[in-house]
mmCIF file of C-alpha atoms in Angstrom:
data_model
loop_
_atom_site.group_PDB
_atom_site.id
_atom_site.type_symbol
_atom_site.label_atom_id
_atom_site.label_comp_id
_atom_site.label_asym_id
_atom_site.label_seq_id
_atom_site.Cartn_x
_atom_site.Cartn_y
_atom_site.Cartn_z
ATOM 1 C CA UNK A 1 -30.671 -18.279 24.965
ATOM 2 C CA UNK A 2 -30.977 -21.943 24.231
ATOM 3 C CA UNK A 3 -28.159 -24.078 22.573
ATOM 4 C CA UNK A 4 -29.604 -23.505 19.217
ATOM 5 C CA UNK A 5 -29.396 -19.776 19.450
ATOM 6 C CA UNK A 6 -26.022 -19.804 20.917
ATOM 7 C CA UNK A 7 -25.033 -21.871 17.960
ATOM 8 C CA UNK A 8 -26.568 -19.775 15.491
ATOM 9 C CA UNK A 9 -25.054 -16.656 17.004
ATOM 10 C CA UNK A 10 -21.629 -18.038 17.115
ATOM 11 C CA UNK A 11 -21.832 -19.100 13.319
ATOM 12 C CA UNK A 12 -22.905 -15.396 12.508
ATOM 13 C CA UNK A 13 -20.086 -13.880 14.485
ATOM 14 C CA UNK A 14 -17.612 -16.320 12.747
ATOM 15 C CA UNK A 15 -18.925 -15.592 9.338
ATOM 16 C CA UNK A 16 -18.583 -11.964 10.241
ATOM 17 C CA UNK A 17 -15.207 -12.268 11.318
ATOM 18 C CA UNK A 18 -14.223 -14.374 7.926
ATOM 19 C CA UNK A 19 -15.598 -11.397 5.990
ATOM 20 C CA UNK A 20 -13.803 -8.863 7.677
ATOM 21 C CA UNK A 21 -10.440 -10.677 7.498
ATOM 22 C CA UNK A 22 -11.083 -11.085 3.647
ATOM 23 C CA UNK A 23 -11.576 -7.339 3.412
ATOM 24 C CA UNK A 24 -8.334 -6.651 5.720
ATOM 25 C CA UNK A 25 -6.401 -9.149 3.339
ATOM 26 C CA UNK A 26 -7.540 -7.328 0.250
ATOM 27 C CA UNK A 27 -6.899 -3.948 1.667
ATOM 28 C CA UNK A 28 -3.270 -4.958 2.656
ATOM 29 C CA UNK A 29 -2.797 -6.309 -0.900
ATOM 30 C CA UNK A 30 -3.667 -2.978 -2.255
ATOM 31 C CA UNK A 31 -1.757 -1.021 0.037
ATOM 32 C CA UNK A 32 1.329 -3.234 -0.866
ATOM 33 C CA UNK A 33 0.739 -2.361 -4.777
ATOM 34 C CA UNK A 34 0.361 1.466 -3.758
ATOM 35 C CA UNK A 35 3.562 1.368 -1.664
ATOM 36 C CA UNK A 36 5.353 -0.329 -4.505
ATOM 37 C CA UNK A 37 4.275 2.220 -6.790
ATOM 38 C CA UNK A 38 5.022 5.301 -4.703
ATOM 39 C CA UNK A 39 8.710 3.777 -3.927
ATOM 40 C CA UNK A 40 9.187 3.592 -7.641
ATOM 41 C CA UNK A 41 8.163 7.085 -8.273
ATOM 42 C CA UNK A 42 10.244 8.405 -5.423
ATOM 43 C CA UNK A 43 13.317 6.430 -6.546
ATOM 44 C CA UNK A 44 12.484 7.913 -10.163
ATOM 45 C CA UNK A 45 12.228 11.749 -8.434
ATOM 46 C CA UNK A 46 15.548 11.168 -6.532
ATOM 47 C CA UNK A 47 17.335 10.166 -9.921
ATOM 48 C CA UNK A 48 15.962 13.092 -11.921
ATOM 49 C CA UNK A 49 16.968 15.337 -9.174
ATOM 50 C CA UNK A 50 20.302 14.276 -9.204
ATOM 51 C CA UNK A 51 20.671 14.242 -12.859
ATOM 52 C CA UNK A 52 19.300 17.871 -12.949
ATOM 53 C CA UNK A 53 21.978 18.756 -9.992
ATOM 54 C CA UNK A 54 24.803 17.123 -12.165
ATOM 55 C CA UNK A 55 23.576 18.971 -15.210
ATOM 56 C CA UNK A 56 23.423 22.196 -13.433
ATOM 57 C CA UNK A 57 26.934 21.640 -12.424
ATOM 58 C CA UNK A 58 28.212 21.017 -15.705
ATOM 59 C CA UNK A 59 26.448 24.004 -17.316
ATOM 60 C CA UNK A 60 28.006 26.238 -14.140
ATOM 61 C CA UNK A 61 31.551 24.954 -14.961
ATOM 62 C CA UNK A 62 31.106 25.790 -18.630
ATOM 63 C CA UNK A 63 29.810 29.144 -17.964
ATOM 64 C CA UNK A 64 32.883 29.703 -15.430
ATOM 65 C CA UNK A 65 35.071 28.651 -18.281
ATOM 66 C CA UNK A 66 36.794 25.861 -16.389
ATOM 67 C CA UNK A 67 36.329 23.424 -19.206
#
């Protein structure tokens, strides 16, 4: 390989690395969005389970006649 071929090869590898880094960056941004959404859904689920448990407790107390 002469100097010109080596330079072209390095430029090609450099361009490929830049494209890969761009793709990885986009994927990371998308994963951040998905993780945010998942965290919100999990928080909502936990709140809902707590509310249902509280409601079940109140209904149980009423059935027993304590209130």
